[in-house]
Coordinates of C-alpha atoms and ligand atoms in Angstrom, one line a residue:
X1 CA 13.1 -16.7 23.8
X2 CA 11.5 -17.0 20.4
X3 CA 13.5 -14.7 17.7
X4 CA 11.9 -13.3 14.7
X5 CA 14.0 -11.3 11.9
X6 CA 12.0 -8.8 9.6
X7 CA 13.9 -7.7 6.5
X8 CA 12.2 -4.6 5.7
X9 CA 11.0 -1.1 7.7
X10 CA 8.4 -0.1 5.5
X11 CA 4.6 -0.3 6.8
X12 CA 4.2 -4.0 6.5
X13 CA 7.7 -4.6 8.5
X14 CA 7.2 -1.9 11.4
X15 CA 3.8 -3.4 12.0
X16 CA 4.9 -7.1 11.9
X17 CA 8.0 -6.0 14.3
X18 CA 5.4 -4.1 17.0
X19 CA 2.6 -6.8 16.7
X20 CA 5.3 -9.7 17.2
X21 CA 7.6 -7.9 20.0
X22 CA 4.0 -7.2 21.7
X23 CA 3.4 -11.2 21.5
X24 CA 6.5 -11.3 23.5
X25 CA 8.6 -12.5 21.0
X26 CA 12.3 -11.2 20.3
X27 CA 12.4 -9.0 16.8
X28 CA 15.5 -7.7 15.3
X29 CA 14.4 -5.1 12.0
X30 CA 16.9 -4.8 8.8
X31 CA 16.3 -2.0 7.0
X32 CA 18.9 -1.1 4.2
X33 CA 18.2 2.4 4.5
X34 CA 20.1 4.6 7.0
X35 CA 17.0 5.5 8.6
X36 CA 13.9 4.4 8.7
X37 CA 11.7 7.1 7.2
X38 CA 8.2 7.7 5.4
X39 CA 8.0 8.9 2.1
X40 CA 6.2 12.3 1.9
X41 CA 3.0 11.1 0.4
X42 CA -0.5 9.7 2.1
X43 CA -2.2 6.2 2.0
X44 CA -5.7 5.9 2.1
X45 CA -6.5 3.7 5.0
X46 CA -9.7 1.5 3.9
X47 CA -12.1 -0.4 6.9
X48 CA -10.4 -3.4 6.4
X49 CA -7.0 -1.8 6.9
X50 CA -7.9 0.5 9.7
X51 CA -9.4 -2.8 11.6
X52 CA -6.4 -4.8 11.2
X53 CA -4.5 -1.8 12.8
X54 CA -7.1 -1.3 15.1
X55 CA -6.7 -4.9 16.3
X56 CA -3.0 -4.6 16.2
X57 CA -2.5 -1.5 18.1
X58 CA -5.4 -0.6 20.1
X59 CA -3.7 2.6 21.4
X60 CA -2.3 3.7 17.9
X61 CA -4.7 6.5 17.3
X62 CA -5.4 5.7 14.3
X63 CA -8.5 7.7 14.2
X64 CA -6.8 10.4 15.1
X65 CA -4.2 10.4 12.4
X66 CA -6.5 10.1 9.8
X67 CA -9.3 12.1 8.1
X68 CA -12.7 10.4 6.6
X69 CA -12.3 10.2 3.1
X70 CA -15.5 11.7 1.2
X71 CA -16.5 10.2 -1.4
X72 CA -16.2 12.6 -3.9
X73 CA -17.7 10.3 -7.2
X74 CA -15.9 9.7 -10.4
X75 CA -15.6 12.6 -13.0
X76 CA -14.7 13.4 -16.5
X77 CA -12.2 15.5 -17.7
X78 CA -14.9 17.9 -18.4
X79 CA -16.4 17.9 -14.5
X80 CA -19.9 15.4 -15.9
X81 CA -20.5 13.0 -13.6
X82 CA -19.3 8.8 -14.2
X83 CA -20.6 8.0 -10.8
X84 CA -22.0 10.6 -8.4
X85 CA -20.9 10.6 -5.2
X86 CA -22.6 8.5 -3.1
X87 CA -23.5 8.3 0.5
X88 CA -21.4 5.4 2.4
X89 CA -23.7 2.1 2.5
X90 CA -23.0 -0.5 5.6
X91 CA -21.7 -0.1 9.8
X92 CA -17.9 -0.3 10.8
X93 CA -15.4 2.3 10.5
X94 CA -15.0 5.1 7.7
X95 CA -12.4 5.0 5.0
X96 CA -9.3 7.3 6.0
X97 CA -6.7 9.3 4.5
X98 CA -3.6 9.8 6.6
X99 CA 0.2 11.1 5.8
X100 CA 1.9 8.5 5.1
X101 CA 4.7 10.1 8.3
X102 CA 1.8 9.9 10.8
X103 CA 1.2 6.5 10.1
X104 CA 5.2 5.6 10.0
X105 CA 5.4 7.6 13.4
X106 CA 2.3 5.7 15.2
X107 CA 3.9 2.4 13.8
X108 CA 7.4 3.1 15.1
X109 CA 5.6 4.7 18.5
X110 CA 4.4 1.1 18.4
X111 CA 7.5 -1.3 18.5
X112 CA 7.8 -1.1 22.1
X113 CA 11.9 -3.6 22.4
X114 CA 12.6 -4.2 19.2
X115 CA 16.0 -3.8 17.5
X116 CA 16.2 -1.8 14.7
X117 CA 19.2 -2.2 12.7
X118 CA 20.0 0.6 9.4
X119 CA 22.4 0.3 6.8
X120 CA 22.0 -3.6 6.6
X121 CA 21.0 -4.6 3.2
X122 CA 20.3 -8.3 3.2
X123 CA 21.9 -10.0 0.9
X124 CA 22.2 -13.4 0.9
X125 CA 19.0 -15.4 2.8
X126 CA 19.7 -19.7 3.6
X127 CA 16.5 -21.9 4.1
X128 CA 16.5 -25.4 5.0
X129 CA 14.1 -27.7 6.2
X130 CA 16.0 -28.4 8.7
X131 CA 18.0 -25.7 9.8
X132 CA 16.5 -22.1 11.0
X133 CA 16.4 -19.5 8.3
X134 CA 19.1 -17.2 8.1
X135 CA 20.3 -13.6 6.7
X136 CA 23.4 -11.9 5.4
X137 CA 24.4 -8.6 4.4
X138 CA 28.0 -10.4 3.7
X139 CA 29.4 -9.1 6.8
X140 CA 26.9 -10.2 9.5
X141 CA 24.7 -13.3 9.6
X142 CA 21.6 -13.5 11.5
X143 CA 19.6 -16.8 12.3
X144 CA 15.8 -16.5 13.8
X145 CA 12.9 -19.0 14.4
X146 CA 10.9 -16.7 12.0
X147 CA 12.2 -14.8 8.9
X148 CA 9.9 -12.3 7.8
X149 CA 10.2 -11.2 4.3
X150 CA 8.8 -7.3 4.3
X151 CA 11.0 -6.1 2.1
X152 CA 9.0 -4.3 -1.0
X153 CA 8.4 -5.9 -4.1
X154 CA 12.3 -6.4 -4.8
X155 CA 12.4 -8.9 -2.0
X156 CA 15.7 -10.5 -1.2
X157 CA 13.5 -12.7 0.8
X158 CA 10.9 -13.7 -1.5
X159 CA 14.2 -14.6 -4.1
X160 CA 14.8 -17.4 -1.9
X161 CA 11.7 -19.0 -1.6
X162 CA 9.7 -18.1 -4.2
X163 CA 11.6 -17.1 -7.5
X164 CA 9.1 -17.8 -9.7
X165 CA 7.3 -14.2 -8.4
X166 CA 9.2 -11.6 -10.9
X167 CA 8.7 -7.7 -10.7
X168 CA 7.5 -6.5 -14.2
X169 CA 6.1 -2.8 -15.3
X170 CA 2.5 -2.4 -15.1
X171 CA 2.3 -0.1 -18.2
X172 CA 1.7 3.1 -16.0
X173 CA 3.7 5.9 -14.0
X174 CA 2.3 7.6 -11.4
X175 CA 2.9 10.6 -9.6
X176 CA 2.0 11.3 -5.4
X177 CA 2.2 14.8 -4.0
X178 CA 1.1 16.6 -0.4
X179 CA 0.0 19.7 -0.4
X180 CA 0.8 20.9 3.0
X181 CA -2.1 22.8 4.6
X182 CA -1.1 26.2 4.2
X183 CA -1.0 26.4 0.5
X184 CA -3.9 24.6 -0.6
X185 CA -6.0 26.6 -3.2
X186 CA -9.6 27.4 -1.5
X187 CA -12.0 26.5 -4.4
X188 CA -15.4 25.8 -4.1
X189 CA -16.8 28.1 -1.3
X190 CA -13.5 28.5 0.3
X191 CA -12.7 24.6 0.7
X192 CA -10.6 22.3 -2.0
X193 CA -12.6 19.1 -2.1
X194 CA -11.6 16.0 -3.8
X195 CA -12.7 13.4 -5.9
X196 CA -11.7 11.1 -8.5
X197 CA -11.5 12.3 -12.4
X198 CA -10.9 9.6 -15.2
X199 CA -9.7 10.8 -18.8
X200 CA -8.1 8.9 -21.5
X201 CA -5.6 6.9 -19.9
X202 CA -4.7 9.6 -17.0
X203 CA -6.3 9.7 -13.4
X204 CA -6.4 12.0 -11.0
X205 CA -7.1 11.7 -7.7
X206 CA -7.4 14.6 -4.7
X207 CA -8.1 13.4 -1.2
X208 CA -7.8 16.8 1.2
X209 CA -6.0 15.6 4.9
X210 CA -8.2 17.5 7.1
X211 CA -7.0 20.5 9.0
X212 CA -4.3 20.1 11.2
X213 CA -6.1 18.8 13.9
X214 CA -6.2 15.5 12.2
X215 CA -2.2 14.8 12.0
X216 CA -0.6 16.8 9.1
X217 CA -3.1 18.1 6.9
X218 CA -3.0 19.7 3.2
X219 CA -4.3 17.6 0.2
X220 CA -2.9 14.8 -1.3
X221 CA -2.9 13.9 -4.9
X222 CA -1.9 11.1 -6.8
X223 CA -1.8 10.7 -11.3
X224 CA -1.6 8.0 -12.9
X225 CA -1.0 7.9 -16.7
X226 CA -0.4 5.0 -19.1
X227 CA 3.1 4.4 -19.8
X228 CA 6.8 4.1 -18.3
X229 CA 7.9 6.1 -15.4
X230 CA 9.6 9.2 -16.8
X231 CA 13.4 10.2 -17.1
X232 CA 13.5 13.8 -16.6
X233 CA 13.9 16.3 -13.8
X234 CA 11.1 16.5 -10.9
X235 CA 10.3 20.2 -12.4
X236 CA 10.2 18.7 -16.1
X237 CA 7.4 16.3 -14.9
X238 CA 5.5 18.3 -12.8
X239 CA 5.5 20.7 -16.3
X240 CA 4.7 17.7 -18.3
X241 CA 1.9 16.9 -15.7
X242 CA 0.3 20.6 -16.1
X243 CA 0.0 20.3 -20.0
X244 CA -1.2 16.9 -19.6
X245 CA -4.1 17.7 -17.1
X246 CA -4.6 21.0 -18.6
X247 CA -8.1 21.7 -18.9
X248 CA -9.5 19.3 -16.6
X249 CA -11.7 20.4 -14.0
X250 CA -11.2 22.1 -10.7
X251 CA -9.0 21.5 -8.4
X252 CA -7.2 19.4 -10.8
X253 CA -5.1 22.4 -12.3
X254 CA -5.1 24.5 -9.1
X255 CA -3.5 21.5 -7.2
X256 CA -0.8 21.0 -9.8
X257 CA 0.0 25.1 -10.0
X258 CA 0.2 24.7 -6.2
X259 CA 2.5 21.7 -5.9
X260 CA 6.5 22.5 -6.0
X261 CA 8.7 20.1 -7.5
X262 CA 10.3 19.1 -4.3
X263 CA 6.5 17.8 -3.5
X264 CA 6.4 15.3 -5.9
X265 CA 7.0 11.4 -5.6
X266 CA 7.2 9.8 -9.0
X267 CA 7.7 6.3 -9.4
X268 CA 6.7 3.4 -12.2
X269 CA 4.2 1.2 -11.4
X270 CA 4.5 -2.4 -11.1
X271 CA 3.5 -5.6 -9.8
X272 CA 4.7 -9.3 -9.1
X273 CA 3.4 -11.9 -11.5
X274 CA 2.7 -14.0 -11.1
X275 CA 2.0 -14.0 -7.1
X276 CA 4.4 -16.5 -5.0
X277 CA 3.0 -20.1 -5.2
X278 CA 3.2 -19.6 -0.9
X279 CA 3.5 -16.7 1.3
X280 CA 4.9 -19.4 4.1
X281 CA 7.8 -21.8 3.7
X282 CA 8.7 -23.8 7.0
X283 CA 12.0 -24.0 7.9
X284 CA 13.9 -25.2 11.1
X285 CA 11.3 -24.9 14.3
X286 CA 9.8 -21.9 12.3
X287 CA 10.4 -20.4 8.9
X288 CA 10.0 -17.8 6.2
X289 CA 6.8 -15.9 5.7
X290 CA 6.2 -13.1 3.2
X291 CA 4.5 -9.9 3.8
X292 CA 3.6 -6.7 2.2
X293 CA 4.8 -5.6 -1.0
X294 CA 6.9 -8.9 -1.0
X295 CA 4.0 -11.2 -1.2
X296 CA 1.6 -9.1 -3.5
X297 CA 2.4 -5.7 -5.0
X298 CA 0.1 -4.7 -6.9
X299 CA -0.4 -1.5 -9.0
X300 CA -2.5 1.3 -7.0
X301 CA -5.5 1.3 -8.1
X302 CA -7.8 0.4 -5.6
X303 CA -5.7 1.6 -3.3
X304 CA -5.0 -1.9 -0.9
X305 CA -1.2 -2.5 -0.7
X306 CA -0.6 -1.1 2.8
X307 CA -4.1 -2.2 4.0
X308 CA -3.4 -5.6 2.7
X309 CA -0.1 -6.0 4.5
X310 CA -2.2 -5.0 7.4
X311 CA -4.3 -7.3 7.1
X312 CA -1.4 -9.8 6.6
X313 CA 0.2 -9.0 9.9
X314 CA -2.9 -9.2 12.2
X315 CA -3.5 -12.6 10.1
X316 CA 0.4 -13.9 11.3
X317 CA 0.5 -12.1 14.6
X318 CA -2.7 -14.3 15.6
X319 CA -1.3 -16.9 14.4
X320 CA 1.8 -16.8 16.2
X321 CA 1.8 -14.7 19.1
X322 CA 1.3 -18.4 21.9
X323 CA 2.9 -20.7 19.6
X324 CA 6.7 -21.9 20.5
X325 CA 9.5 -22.9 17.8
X326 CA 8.6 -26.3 16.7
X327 CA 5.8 -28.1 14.9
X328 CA 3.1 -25.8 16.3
X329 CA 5.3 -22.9 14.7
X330 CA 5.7 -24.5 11.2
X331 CA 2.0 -25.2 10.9
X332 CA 1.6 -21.6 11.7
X333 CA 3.3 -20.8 8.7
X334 CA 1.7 -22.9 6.6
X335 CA -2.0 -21.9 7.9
X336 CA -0.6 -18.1 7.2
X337 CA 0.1 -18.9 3.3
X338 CA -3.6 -20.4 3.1
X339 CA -5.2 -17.6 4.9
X340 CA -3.6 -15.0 2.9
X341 CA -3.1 -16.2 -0.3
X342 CA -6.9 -16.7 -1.2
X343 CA -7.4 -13.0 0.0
X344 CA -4.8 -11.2 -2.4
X345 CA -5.1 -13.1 -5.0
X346 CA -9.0 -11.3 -5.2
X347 CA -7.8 -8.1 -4.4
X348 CA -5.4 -8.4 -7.5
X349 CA -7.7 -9.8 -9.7
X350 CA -10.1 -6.8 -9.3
X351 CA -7.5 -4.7 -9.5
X352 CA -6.5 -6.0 -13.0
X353 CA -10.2 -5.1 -14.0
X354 CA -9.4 -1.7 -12.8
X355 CA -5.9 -1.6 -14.9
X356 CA -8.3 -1.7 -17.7
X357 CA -10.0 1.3 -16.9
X358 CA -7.6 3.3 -16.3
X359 CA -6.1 2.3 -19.2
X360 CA -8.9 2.5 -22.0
X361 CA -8.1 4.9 -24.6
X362 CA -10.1 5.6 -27.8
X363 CA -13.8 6.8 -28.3
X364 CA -15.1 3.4 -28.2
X365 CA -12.9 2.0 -25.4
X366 CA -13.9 5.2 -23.3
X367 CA -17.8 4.5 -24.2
X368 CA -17.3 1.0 -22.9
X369 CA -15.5 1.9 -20.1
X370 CA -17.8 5.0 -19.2
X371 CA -21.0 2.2 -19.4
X372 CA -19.1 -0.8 -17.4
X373 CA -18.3 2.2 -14.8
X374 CA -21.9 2.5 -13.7
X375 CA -22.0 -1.2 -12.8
X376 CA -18.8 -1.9 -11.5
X377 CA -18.1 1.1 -9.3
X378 CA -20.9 0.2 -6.7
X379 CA -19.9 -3.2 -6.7
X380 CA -16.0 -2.4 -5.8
X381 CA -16.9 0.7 -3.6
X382 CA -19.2 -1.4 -1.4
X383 CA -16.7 -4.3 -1.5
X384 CA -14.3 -2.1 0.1
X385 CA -16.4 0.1 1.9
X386 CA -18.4 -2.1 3.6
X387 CA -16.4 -4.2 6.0
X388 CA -18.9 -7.0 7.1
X389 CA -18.8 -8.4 3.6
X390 CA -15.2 -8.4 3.7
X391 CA -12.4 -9.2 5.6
X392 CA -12.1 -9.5 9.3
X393 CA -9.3 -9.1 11.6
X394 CA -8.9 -12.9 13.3
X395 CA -8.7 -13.7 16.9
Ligands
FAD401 C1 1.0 5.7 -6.2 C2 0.6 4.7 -5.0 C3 -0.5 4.9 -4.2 C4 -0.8 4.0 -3.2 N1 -1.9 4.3 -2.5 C5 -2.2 3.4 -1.5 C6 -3.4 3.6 -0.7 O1 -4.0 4.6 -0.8 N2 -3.7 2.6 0.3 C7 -3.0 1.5 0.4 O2 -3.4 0.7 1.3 N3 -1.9 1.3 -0.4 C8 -1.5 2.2 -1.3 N4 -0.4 1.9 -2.0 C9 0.4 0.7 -1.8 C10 1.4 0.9 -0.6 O3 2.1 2.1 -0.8 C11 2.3 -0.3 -0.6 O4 1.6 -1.5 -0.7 C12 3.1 -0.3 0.8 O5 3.9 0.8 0.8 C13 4.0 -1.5 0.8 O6 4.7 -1.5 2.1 P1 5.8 -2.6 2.4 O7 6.3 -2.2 3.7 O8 5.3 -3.9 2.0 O9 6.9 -2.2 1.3 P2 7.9 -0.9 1.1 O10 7.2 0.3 1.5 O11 8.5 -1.0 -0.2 O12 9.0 -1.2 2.2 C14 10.1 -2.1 2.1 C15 11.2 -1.7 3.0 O13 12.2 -2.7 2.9 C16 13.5 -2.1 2.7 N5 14.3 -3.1 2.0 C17 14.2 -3.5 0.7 N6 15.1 -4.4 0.4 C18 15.8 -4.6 1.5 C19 16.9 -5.5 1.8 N7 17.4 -6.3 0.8 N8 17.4 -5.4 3.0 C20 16.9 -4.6 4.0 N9 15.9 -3.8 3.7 C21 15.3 -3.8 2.5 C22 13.2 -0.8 1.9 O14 14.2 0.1 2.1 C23 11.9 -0.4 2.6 O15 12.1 0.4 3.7 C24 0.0 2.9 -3.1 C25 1.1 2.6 -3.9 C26 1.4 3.6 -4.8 C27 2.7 3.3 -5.7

């Protein structure tokens, strides 16, 4: 039987492990965790990654997990409009918001015989032309026809193949929070509606969950300012967050007095550069391929790391699901690396642009940013709202 290995059970590993145990191949998960488990934030789920889920998992209910994301526009500080909302241009599905534990749960709901082994950290990974690929945690070794790499942007895996990818700071921190349903300040005629404010190298951005019909519920926030990730205490941030968005519009302050500092999920942001030269390495009958995080973190910006890795797994799972160890397996790999690569590589070039955004600071550098705004918001919005333009899950 063919044997596939994931290092990873994040998003991008749980959906390669379902998609390839599906395609009737054997799949063993490593997670170094002792469980595998969602952090308590929410992921926006753009057309493009709710159609490669969609094409994975036909019965995931993935519409039913998430909640259409408005578009709320782009603010100032001050509430004055940088882009008004906008009604959604182009057919195919909605953007989405979902907690990030419904989507873990309809993903794990999802992996049907695979084995899921915690508490293995992989350690050491072999690659040969010859020989199939191979994983350690010191203790155990594992060989498979395919070694998939989904382990974050500190990938073991991607060590091995592709060291020339490094991890390095992208000069922001950012902060995610949910806001379970039942304390959610009622603002604006009784509701608490989101939308995206922009100050002087701080962002904030409130997507509400929907009631509790549509999974979880609450709101979820996520602030970004420019900088390193922060030292102190959970409840020292969350105060340094409250003078830093003070006086910004509604909900902004009402969402942080509302949020508890067991809520919040800080982390630094950063990104691989540059990208892997591959994203598939033959090896053996089979090989390595990357995924996820290990293939192209990215800072958040736009909002495409999980729906990229998506993407990436309907791209390999078509790719792979008739093929058998052997030649037709290695050229699989090698047609993954070109379909992919081309792809992210886009995705983080625009997100660079955004990087600047975010980033300008400074009367003129907020002028020029306020007047570039108007012309590049429409362009990104409808290249991520508007799915025939854009990618496509494969056959
Ligand atoms: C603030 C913020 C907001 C975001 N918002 C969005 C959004 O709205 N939409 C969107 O699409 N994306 C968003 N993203 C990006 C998204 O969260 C990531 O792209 C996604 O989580 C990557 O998933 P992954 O499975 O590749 O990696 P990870 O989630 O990092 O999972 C990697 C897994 O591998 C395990 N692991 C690591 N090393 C080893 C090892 N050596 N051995 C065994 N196991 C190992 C880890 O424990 C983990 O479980 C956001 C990111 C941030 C920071």
């Amino acid at each position: 039987m063919r044997t596939a290995v994931v290092v990873g059970g994040g998003m991008a590993g749980l959906a390669t492990a379902g998609a390839l145990s599906r395609s009737g191949w054997r799949v063993t998960v490593l997670e170094r965790a002792e469980r595998v488990a969602a952090p308590p934030t929410a992921v926006v789920l753009w057309p493009t990654g709710l159609r490669a889920l969609q094409s994975l998992d036909p019965d995931g209910g993935w519409t039913a997990i998430a909640s259409p994301l408005p578009d709320g526009g782009v603010r100032r500080p001050d509430g004055q409009w940088l882009v008004a909302p906008r009604a959604r241009s182009g057919a195919g599905p909605s953007p989405a918001a979902a907690h990030l534990e419904d989507v873990y749960d309809a993903l794990v709901a999802g992996l049907g015989d695979v084995e899921i082994r915690t508490g293995f950290e992989a350690t050491t990974i072999r690659t040969g032309l010859r020989t199939r690929p191979t994983v350690s945690d010191g203790r155990t070794t594992i060989e498979a026809d395919l070694l998939v790499g989904a382990d974050g942007i500190d990938s073991r895996v991607r060590a091995a193949v592709a060291p020339e990818a490094v991890a390095v700071g992208s000069g922001f921190a950012a902060w995610q929070a949910v806001i379970p349903g039942f304390r959610v300040p009622r603002l604006d005629g009784g509701r608490c509606v989101g939308g995206e404010t922009l100050g002087a190298g701080y962002r904030f951005v409130a997507i509400p969950l929907g009631d509790h019909a549509a999974g979880r519920g609450g709101v979820y926030w996520v602030a970004t300012a420019a900088g390193a990730a922060r030292p102190e205490a959970p409840a020292t941030q969350l105060a340094l967050l409250r003078r830093w968005f003070a006086g910004w519009h509604e909900p902004v302050g009402a969402l942080l007095d509302a949020t508890r500092p067991e809520d919040l999920v800080p982390q630094g942001v950063r990104e691989l550069r540059p990208l892997p030269r591959a994203y598939g390495f033959p090896a053996g009958p089979g090989g390595v391929v990357l995924v996820g995080d290990a293939a192209h973190a990215m800072p958040h910006h736009l909002g495409q790391g999980a729906c990229l890795a998506f993407e990436d797994v309907a791209t390999l799972r078509s790719l792979v699901a008739d093929v058998e160890p052997g030649p037709a397996l290695t050229a699989a790999v090698e047609s993954y690396s070109r379909l992919r690569r081309p792809r992210t590589t886009t995705v983080v070039r625009q997100n660079r642009r955004m990087s600047a955004v975010v980033q300008a600071r400074g009367r003129l550098a907020l002028r020029a940013r306020d007047a570039a705004l108007n012309h590049m918001r429409p362009r990104m919005l409808a290249r991520s709202l508007d799915p025939p333009a854009d990618w496509t899950a494969p056959e």
